[in-house]
């Protein structure tokens, strides 16, 4: 093997793409501001309208970029295509879009408004709405720790593959499946009498590099993070476009695309497992229920239009998944074409070579990215190393964005806790450093020989279950203790007089949003929670050994045990909501409407809000 000049040059280009885009955007923005005689744009640290504030704030661009990076993660380009292949092409896309509009987007808007309104991180936000919900907030904080510990191991896989892309020929060229299972994972052939096994040094080093990147990006404040975000948000978009243009020209690409958008298996629409997968995918991708959208929104400017930001982020997140599917299925179609041209694949039952299909190649689970697509990189000829660097760099940068937001959320919890207790807040870099060190040590569990199986177990029992439950409980919290009327008044008052919304932003159509937040969101999430629970009781998940199933159930039990603590404490102490009276917000809006006599009153839908919500 020899170093690949093309691969190394491509990696440098990938690294420089983001800073270049940031520099150009900053230059254009500064010239525009200078021409208008306005102050320099960017993330403001502790200032609003020239007055000092307690909370560091982000500009609108930084806020939107952070949420885009948070939403568009590694699952958009890896798990989404796999699920499309598993569940019959277009039928899964329909279920995905239904869950997007009736569950995920309403939940996302709800969280963004609560965060901006309270100006507090998730724990303090829930306490302010009503102390009985702080157990849910602590449960979400624990879930955040769990997901950060294992999620970055997937990024460690990507780093190993990026390093492999810098040599020619690719180290997995001979057998991509053996490379992943033996060279990267060194997994066991069976589970009989096996434990987690020793830590694999390649994975441990790659994971260390991931956490060093996270530390360097977060330790020195949001101005540095904003610049890094330009790399990790703009970079994947540019790289995806390049990958898409090249992949659709491959032999067999049309067959892959036809499966992706042309096949529609209507029978699977009646399969609840498919709906559970679709709902879990969009919830994990857009990620309401983690508390991060609430915390990030608490840092945005009070006049920011979070309704518009919600629409932009939700649309871009799903568009990235859908467009990325064309690139992935083009490559999968080419893989199928090459295999059949070579005589097909071995049928283990008959020992004969048989033709394979796009559906079979697309349902490879984790192997879709690290086995099938990795193998597909060889079809790009002289551009093999360049395209391999591009693809795995996309996976890495997509994952880093999500980690940045999760880590920033947890750091915010620590800082707010210190302020609430009247303690001196440690330096930001110290909190970030301690968190990264702890997360790295926890992540080593997933770098063992059975690490990928443990990852799957924890993801299923902790994240899938608690994400569904958490979103449902948040809907109840919003309905009974925050109120629809408060959301409508806040959004209109916050955006009143803005350049794009001089009349204020109306939350329309009102019927759709209320239906989603108050009915479909909690009902569907709770239904799927109990359906998955009954399925796992009837048949242990994944066929993993009993001791590993026990770890999953124990982790879920720990999260469930934390959740009702707030209710018990609230009943004992008799504490209640500390939100300002709704009448106060309505009076402020009425005063603003009175001053600006040309502004219309609120619409009929908003005026007809129930008295119970007005008292919330």
XYZ file of C-alpha atoms in Angstrom:
616
model
C 0.000 0.000 0.000
C 1.109 3.552 -0.741
C -0.162 6.969 0.268
C -2.833 8.311 -2.062
C -2.066 11.861 -3.211
C -5.633 12.260 -4.472
C -7.071 11.182 -1.124
C -4.795 13.506 0.859
C -5.555 16.497 -1.392
C -9.285 15.797 -1.114
C -9.066 15.680 2.680
C -7.346 19.089 2.732
C -10.022 20.470 0.417
C -12.755 19.116 2.710
C -11.155 20.713 5.772
C -10.752 24.083 4.024
C -14.247 24.202 2.463
C -16.011 25.261 5.666
C -13.578 28.025 6.754
C -13.614 29.423 3.215
C -17.426 29.565 3.199
C -17.384 31.205 6.637
C -14.819 33.787 5.533
C -16.811 34.705 2.410
C -20.090 34.933 4.326
C -18.478 37.049 7.059
C -16.946 39.397 4.495
C -20.234 39.866 2.624
C -22.131 40.367 5.866
C -19.630 42.905 7.223
C -19.737 44.909 3.982
C -23.520 44.976 4.075
C -23.552 46.065 7.705
C -20.912 48.686 7.080
C -22.973 50.092 4.208
C -26.006 50.308 6.450
C -23.992 51.827 9.285
C -24.963 48.930 11.532
C -22.928 47.126 14.113
C -20.870 44.104 13.158
C -22.939 40.946 12.865
C -22.212 37.696 14.633
C -22.770 35.912 17.883
C -23.066 38.399 20.713
C -21.771 37.370 24.053
C -23.943 38.818 26.754
C -25.366 41.845 24.910
C -28.778 42.658 23.509
C -29.477 46.126 22.123
C -26.343 47.377 23.854
C -27.411 46.202 27.287
C -25.671 43.491 29.286
C -27.554 40.275 29.802
C -26.963 37.241 31.961
C -27.004 34.729 29.144
C -24.597 34.440 26.251
C -26.553 34.818 23.035
C -26.284 33.580 19.472
C -27.116 35.491 16.335
C -29.927 34.240 14.129
C -27.478 32.699 11.660
C -25.496 30.941 14.386
C -28.720 29.681 15.978
C -30.057 28.301 12.700
C -26.732 26.708 11.783
C -26.464 25.055 15.197
C -29.949 23.567 14.928
C -29.316 22.473 11.342
C -26.141 20.729 12.423
C -27.948 19.198 15.382
C -30.797 17.842 13.257
C -28.857 16.681 10.191
C -26.841 13.818 11.618
C -25.192 10.586 10.594
C -28.556 8.798 10.585
C -29.773 10.950 7.678
C -27.228 9.404 5.339
C -26.836 5.979 6.920
C -29.934 4.798 8.798
C -32.587 6.465 6.634
C -31.597 4.673 3.376
C -31.266 1.393 5.275
C -34.821 1.721 6.598
C -36.131 2.660 3.161
C -34.580 -0.532 1.808
C -35.879 -2.630 4.673
C -39.470 -1.403 4.491
C -40.335 -1.393 0.828
C -39.096 1.851 -0.670
C -41.708 4.592 -1.061
C -44.072 3.188 1.584
C -41.544 3.977 4.296
C -41.033 7.495 2.918
C -44.803 8.102 3.205
C -44.824 6.900 6.835
C -41.744 9.038 7.546
C -43.439 12.177 6.201
C -46.651 11.493 8.139
C -44.680 11.166 11.390
C -42.712 14.293 10.476
C -45.806 16.488 10.187
C -47.985 14.967 12.911
C -45.341 14.255 15.564
C -41.842 15.641 15.031
C -42.437 19.199 13.752
C -45.112 20.035 16.373
C -42.797 18.710 19.102
C -39.873 20.720 17.727
C -41.832 23.993 17.598
C -43.149 23.406 21.107
C -39.627 22.936 22.489
C -38.174 25.932 20.646
C -40.882 28.258 21.932
C -40.560 27.015 25.528
C -36.795 27.514 25.403
C -36.962 31.034 24.020
C -39.805 32.013 26.348
C -38.193 30.849 29.594
C -34.573 31.682 28.577
C -33.474 28.617 30.532
C -31.973 25.203 29.857
C -34.267 22.169 29.883
C -34.053 21.360 33.612
C -34.790 24.915 34.746
C -37.316 25.401 31.948
C -39.369 22.404 33.089
C -39.124 23.525 36.733
C -40.356 26.965 35.757
C -43.320 25.530 33.848
C -44.078 23.326 36.864
C -41.722 21.541 39.291
C -43.564 18.271 38.787
C -41.814 17.936 35.414
C -38.223 18.228 36.594
C -37.961 14.422 36.845
C -38.593 14.262 33.098
C -35.837 16.822 32.554
C -33.376 14.793 34.632
C -34.356 11.673 32.697
C -33.607 13.468 29.438
C -30.266 14.629 30.847
C -29.348 11.017 31.669
C -30.456 9.929 28.200
C -28.190 12.636 26.784
C -25.210 11.152 28.644
C -26.032 7.677 27.364
C -26.357 8.724 23.727
C -23.172 10.824 23.771
C -21.216 7.873 25.138
C -22.067 5.552 22.246
C -22.847 7.937 19.364
C -19.256 9.087 18.942
C -18.117 5.490 18.495
C -19.894 5.585 15.122
C -17.785 8.651 14.319
C -14.695 6.705 15.357
C -15.601 4.155 12.671
C -15.728 7.007 10.135
C -12.284 8.270 11.207
C -10.784 4.804 10.686
C -12.281 4.728 7.200
C -11.055 8.246 6.399
C -7.545 7.169 7.386
C -7.925 4.066 5.206
C -9.018 6.263 2.298
C -5.612 7.940 2.269
C -3.845 4.803 1.018
C -4.019 3.068 -2.345
C -5.457 0.525 -2.795
C -8.186 0.895 -0.164
C -7.474 -1.506 2.726
C -10.953 -3.027 2.387
C -10.685 -3.500 -1.385
C -10.249 -7.284 -1.138
C -13.154 -7.941 1.271
C -15.041 -5.021 2.831
C -17.083 -7.250 5.144
C -14.014 -8.929 6.623
C -12.294 -5.559 7.024
C -15.199 -4.116 9.024
C -15.914 -7.184 11.157
C -12.293 -8.198 11.811
C -9.968 -5.219 11.292
C -12.282 -2.550 12.728
C -14.558 -4.367 15.197
C -12.680 -7.615 15.798
C -16.069 -8.996 16.840
C -16.896 -12.512 17.991
C -18.325 -15.150 15.676
C -21.002 -16.046 18.252
C -22.244 -14.917 21.676
C -21.931 -18.230 23.553
C -19.910 -17.778 26.730
C -18.683 -14.352 25.603
C -18.497 -11.064 27.488
C -17.712 -7.590 26.192
C -14.088 -8.530 25.637
C -11.023 -6.242 25.537
C -10.971 -2.683 24.182
C -9.787 -2.456 20.565
C -6.920 0.017 20.334
C -7.815 1.368 16.876
C -11.306 2.271 18.013
C -10.015 3.717 21.293
C -7.564 6.015 19.469
C -10.158 7.088 16.911
C -12.664 7.805 19.694
C -10.040 9.873 21.523
C -9.549 11.965 18.387
C -13.312 12.568 18.133
C -13.503 13.852 21.701
C -10.428 16.046 21.200
C -12.210 17.659 18.236
C -15.308 18.185 20.399
C -13.234 19.743 23.177
C -11.408 22.113 20.809
C -14.707 23.206 19.266
C -16.656 23.800 22.500
C -14.104 24.840 25.093
C -13.679 28.462 24.032
C -17.226 29.739 23.654
C -19.890 30.059 21.015
C -17.903 32.313 18.686
C -15.439 29.491 18.045
C -18.275 26.965 17.828
C -20.032 29.135 15.233
C -16.921 29.106 13.035
C -16.537 25.344 13.420
C -20.212 24.893 12.550
C -19.577 26.471 9.168
C -17.240 23.552 8.482
C -19.543 20.848 9.783
C -22.769 22.171 8.206
C -21.624 23.652 4.900
C -19.040 20.915 4.294
C -21.485 17.963 4.200
C -23.823 19.849 1.853
C -21.031 20.548 -0.633
C -19.700 17.003 -0.348
C -23.169 15.491 -0.771
C -23.702 17.454 -3.994
C -20.371 16.180 -5.372
C -21.183 12.614 -4.303
C -24.665 12.825 -5.835
C -23.467 14.169 -9.195
C -20.846 11.436 -9.500
C -22.900 8.513 -8.190
C -25.946 8.951 -10.457
C -23.691 8.320 -13.490
C -22.661 4.842 -12.308
C -23.816 1.660 -14.034
C -26.940 0.350 -12.328
C -27.682 3.683 -10.601
C -31.077 3.868 -12.320
C -32.120 0.543 -10.756
C -31.227 1.822 -7.301
C -33.142 5.077 -7.815
C -36.134 3.178 -9.209
C -36.251 1.090 -6.027
C -35.963 4.244 -3.914
C -38.751 6.307 -5.508
C -40.465 3.844 -7.845
C -41.243 0.921 -5.576
C -44.270 1.256 -3.310
C -45.244 -1.757 -1.214
C -48.635 -0.695 0.147
C -48.928 -3.804 2.337
C -46.207 -2.624 4.714
C -48.289 0.474 5.565
C -50.274 -1.844 7.818
C -47.139 -3.056 9.615
C -46.781 -1.351 12.998
C -43.094 -2.218 13.125
C -42.593 -0.079 10.034
C -44.426 2.853 11.613
C -42.364 2.452 14.775
C -39.181 2.594 12.670
C -40.391 5.664 10.756
C -41.378 7.548 13.906
C -38.141 6.621 15.691
C -36.098 7.732 12.675
C -37.601 11.224 12.407
C -37.602 11.726 16.184
C -33.935 10.739 16.478
C -33.057 12.854 13.437
C -34.928 16.068 14.271
C -34.390 15.155 17.932
C -37.153 16.672 20.025
C -37.267 14.969 23.398
C -33.546 15.324 24.112
C -33.917 18.820 25.580
C -31.333 20.237 23.201
C -33.757 22.327 21.130
C -35.009 23.904 24.367
C -31.520 24.707 25.601
C -30.255 26.015 22.251
C -33.361 28.200 21.918
C -32.715 29.696 25.344
C -29.548 31.237 23.873
C -31.193 32.809 20.852
C -32.219 36.452 20.739
C -35.590 37.349 22.295
C -36.788 38.751 18.936
C -35.758 35.693 16.906
C -38.555 34.126 14.845
C -38.371 30.563 16.121
C -41.448 29.594 14.097
C -39.631 30.347 10.850
C -36.447 28.677 12.119
C -38.443 25.560 12.998
C -39.804 25.344 9.452
C -36.370 25.888 7.890
C -34.619 23.284 10.046
C -37.361 20.656 9.675
C -37.483 21.090 5.893
C -33.697 21.034 5.421
C -33.300 18.010 7.695
C -35.785 15.885 5.768
C -34.604 17.239 2.403
C -31.050 16.147 3.240
C -32.283 12.620 3.998
C -34.397 12.426 0.850
C -31.749 13.890 -1.463
C -29.018 11.838 0.182
C -31.110 8.757 -0.559
C -30.581 9.322 -4.290
C -26.793 9.221 -3.837
C -26.874 6.175 -1.560
C -29.255 4.158 -3.732
C -27.286 5.051 -6.860
C -24.265 3.436 -5.232
C -26.333 0.482 -4.001
C -27.710 0.038 -7.520
C -24.155 -0.036 -8.863
C -23.109 -2.600 -6.245
C -26.027 -4.823 -7.298
C -25.102 -4.379 -10.956
C -21.479 -5.388 -10.374
C -22.379 -8.410 -8.247
C -24.809 -9.749 -10.836
C -22.344 -9.066 -13.648
C -19.819 -11.204 -11.768
C -22.249 -14.108 -11.459
C -24.374 -13.117 -8.456
C -23.999 -14.012 -4.787
C -23.713 -17.356 -3.016
C -26.959 -18.859 -1.778
C -25.938 -20.538 1.493
C -28.969 -22.854 1.379
C -28.276 -24.344 -2.072
C -24.601 -23.508 -2.542
C -25.404 -22.003 -5.952
C -24.715 -18.504 -7.262
C -27.929 -16.499 -7.614
C -28.750 -12.962 -8.721
C -29.114 -10.378 -5.956
C -31.445 -7.360 -5.751
C -31.213 -3.733 -4.704
C -33.514 -4.495 -1.755
C -31.162 -7.195 -0.451
C -28.104 -4.958 -0.722
C -29.887 -1.969 0.860
C -30.997 -3.841 3.998
C -27.522 -4.431 5.360
C -27.964 -2.500 8.637
C -24.744 -0.933 9.906
C -22.994 -2.623 7.027
C -24.796 -0.378 4.529
C -22.301 2.409 5.229
C -19.262 0.500 6.417
C -19.496 -2.579 4.195
C -21.706 -2.079 1.137
C -21.029 1.619 0.461
C -17.371 1.247 1.420
C -17.099 -1.507 -1.150
C -18.965 0.648 -3.647
C -16.245 3.317 -3.435
C -14.049 1.095 -5.616
C -16.289 1.737 -8.622
C -15.182 5.370 -8.983
C -11.989 4.396 -10.806
C -9.215 6.966 -10.460
C -11.454 8.938 -8.088
C -11.849 6.051 -5.641
C -9.796 7.583 -2.834
C -11.272 11.050 -3.339
C -14.885 9.812 -3.216
C -14.119 7.603 -0.221
C -12.666 10.573 1.672
C -15.739 12.625 0.728
C -18.281 10.036 1.858
C -16.744 9.203 5.224
C -15.951 12.876 5.889
C -19.650 13.586 5.371
C -20.517 10.927 7.967
C -17.977 12.365 10.415
C -19.019 16.005 10.090
C -22.717 15.155 10.239
C -22.158 13.302 13.485
C -19.947 16.005 14.995
C -22.712 18.608 14.677
C -25.102 16.505 16.730
C -22.424 15.837 19.334
C -21.618 19.555 19.594
C -25.225 20.393 20.442
C -25.670 17.507 22.881
C -22.424 18.377 24.644
C -23.266 22.092 24.754
C -26.647 21.204 26.261
C -25.065 19.170 29.044
C -22.476 21.887 29.754
C -25.337 24.361 30.035
C -27.004 22.107 32.626
C -23.860 22.207 34.743
C -23.433 25.966 34.429
C -27.078 26.673 35.267
C -26.881 24.329 38.259
C -23.903 26.237 39.633
C -25.700 29.560 39.192
C -28.864 28.238 40.841
C -26.896 27.009 43.864
C -25.025 30.299 44.155
C -21.684 28.653 43.479
C -18.847 30.089 41.461
C -19.198 28.781 37.942
C -16.069 26.892 36.826
C -14.325 28.074 33.685
C -16.185 26.912 30.576
C -13.190 24.993 29.234
C -12.851 23.067 32.485
C -16.473 21.889 32.383
C -16.093 20.900 28.728
C -12.826 19.100 29.444
C -14.244 17.072 32.341
C -17.319 16.139 30.343
C -15.257 15.008 27.338
C -12.977 12.922 29.567
C -15.908 11.173 31.278
C -17.703 10.566 27.984
C -14.557 9.122 26.445
C -14.136 6.647 29.305
C -17.800 5.632 29.059
C -17.420 5.250 25.302
C -14.649 2.685 25.720
C -17.355 0.139 26.618
C -18.482 0.368 23.002
C -14.933 -0.090 21.707
C -14.807 -3.664 22.974
C -15.259 -6.810 20.879
C -19.007 -6.801 21.588
C -19.224 -3.024 21.549
C -21.459 -2.751 18.496
C -23.959 -5.203 20.000
C -23.979 -3.225 23.260
C -24.504 -0.045 21.238
C -27.552 -1.544 19.535
C -29.021 -2.730 22.837
C -28.582 0.605 24.617
C -29.878 2.547 21.615
C -33.019 0.405 21.506
C -33.899 0.211 25.194
C -32.794 3.683 26.296
C -33.191 5.973 23.323
C -36.097 4.484 21.365
C -38.233 3.884 24.444
C -37.475 7.039 26.405
C -37.596 9.302 23.360
C -41.164 8.185 22.645
C -42.182 8.514 26.293
C -40.423 11.856 26.742
C -42.105 13.459 23.720
C -45.528 12.260 24.914
C -44.966 13.643 28.424
C -43.747 16.941 27.019
C -47.026 17.223 25.114
C -48.962 16.758 28.374
C -46.737 19.324 30.107
C -47.362 21.817 27.334
C -51.121 21.233 27.238
C -51.782 21.434 30.978
C -49.050 23.747 32.313
C -47.751 25.932 29.460
C -50.738 26.334 27.186
C -51.415 26.915 23.515
C -52.491 30.521 24.112
C -49.140 31.367 25.731
C -47.283 29.969 22.696
C -49.361 32.030 20.245
C -48.989 35.248 22.231
C -45.250 34.766 22.708
C -44.469 34.076 19.046
C -46.477 37.118 17.901
C -45.059 39.409 20.589
C -41.460 38.247 19.985
C -41.654 38.862 16.239
C -43.732 42.057 16.303
C -41.912 44.809 14.430
C -39.266 42.525 12.901
C -38.217 43.400 9.369
C -39.772 40.261 7.877
C -42.776 40.132 10.226
C -43.772 43.731 11.047
C -47.249 42.510 12.008
C -45.911 39.651 14.103
C -45.739 35.952 13.245
C -49.031 34.034 13.409
C -48.852 30.319 14.206
C -50.965 29.047 11.343
C -52.834 26.934 10.587
C -53.852 26.853 14.224
C -55.891 23.660 13.870
C -52.919 21.716 12.507
C -50.531 22.748 15.282
C -53.017 22.115 18.083
C -53.935 18.738 16.593
C -50.281 17.749 16.452
C -49.190 18.960 19.898
C -52.264 18.046 21.891
C -53.514 14.872 20.175
C -51.445 13.039 17.543
C -48.060 13.625 19.171
C -48.823 12.142 22.618
C -51.271 9.496 21.354
C -48.983 8.082 18.654
C -45.835 8.142 20.804
C -47.522 6.373 23.717
C -49.073 3.794 21.400
C -45.693 3.000 19.848
C -44.046 2.888 23.293
C -46.392 0.172 24.538
C -46.400 -1.651 21.215
C -42.595 -1.938 21.187
C -42.670 -2.949 24.863
C -45.115 -5.792 24.189
C -43.034 -6.933 21.217
C -39.823 -7.051 23.252
C -41.504 -8.932 26.088
C -42.805 -11.531 23.642
C -39.481 -11.912 21.829
C -36.137 -10.577 23.139
C -34.743 -7.832 20.941
C -32.116 -8.723 18.355
C -31.442 -12.240 19.587
C -28.724 -10.957 21.924
C -27.678 -12.927 25.060
C -29.702 -12.647 28.259
C -27.073 -10.658 30.164
C -27.027 -8.016 27.429
C -30.829 -7.820 27.396
C -30.589 -7.277 31.151
C -28.330 -4.259 30.639
C -30.886 -2.757 28.273
C -33.827 -3.273 30.614
C -31.823 -1.952 33.579
C -30.917 1.256 31.722
C -34.541 1.803 30.747
C -35.696 1.141 34.323
C -33.230 3.734 35.630
C -34.618 6.379 33.267
C -38.209 5.495 34.158
C -37.418 5.624 37.885
C -36.155 9.201 37.634
C -39.156 10.522 35.720
C -41.845 10.620 38.481
C -39.550 12.136 41.138
C -40.698 15.641 40.255
C -44.343 14.709 40.762
C -43.610 13.252 44.201
C -41.544 16.248 45.304
C -44.114 18.714 43.984
C -46.939 17.027 45.872
C -44.898 16.942 49.063
C -43.761 20.575 48.937
C -46.883 22.012 47.307
C -44.861 23.980 44.775
C -46.342 25.352 41.562
C -45.494 27.053 38.297
C -43.326 30.168 38.293
C -44.253 31.229 34.776
C -45.420 34.832 34.541
C -49.225 35.185 34.401
C -50.577 34.780 30.887
C -52.498 38.019 31.374
C -49.165 39.807 31.658
C -48.080 38.557 28.224
C -51.455 39.414 26.726
C -51.288 42.908 28.210
C -47.833 43.431 26.689
C -49.118 42.303 23.307
C -52.213 44.474 23.597
C -50.035 47.470 24.442
C -47.838 46.794 21.414
C -50.902 46.429 19.203
C -52.338 49.633 20.641
C -49.161 51.590 19.910
C -49.050 50.263 16.375
C -52.652 50.942 15.505
C -52.253 49.525 12.016
C -51.646 46.039 13.379
C -54.597 43.606 13.272
C -55.849 41.785 16.378
C -55.182 38.119 16.869
C -57.152 35.768 14.641
C -60.305 33.935 15.634
C -58.477 30.705 16.330
C -56.232 32.381 18.868
C -59.113 34.318 20.460
C -61.078 31.102 20.981
C -58.401 29.483 23.150
C -59.906 27.836 26.215
C -60.047 29.496 29.609
C -58.163 26.572 31.099
C -55.184 27.276 28.848
C -55.379 30.969 29.657
C -54.873 30.130 33.330
C -51.954 27.731 32.675
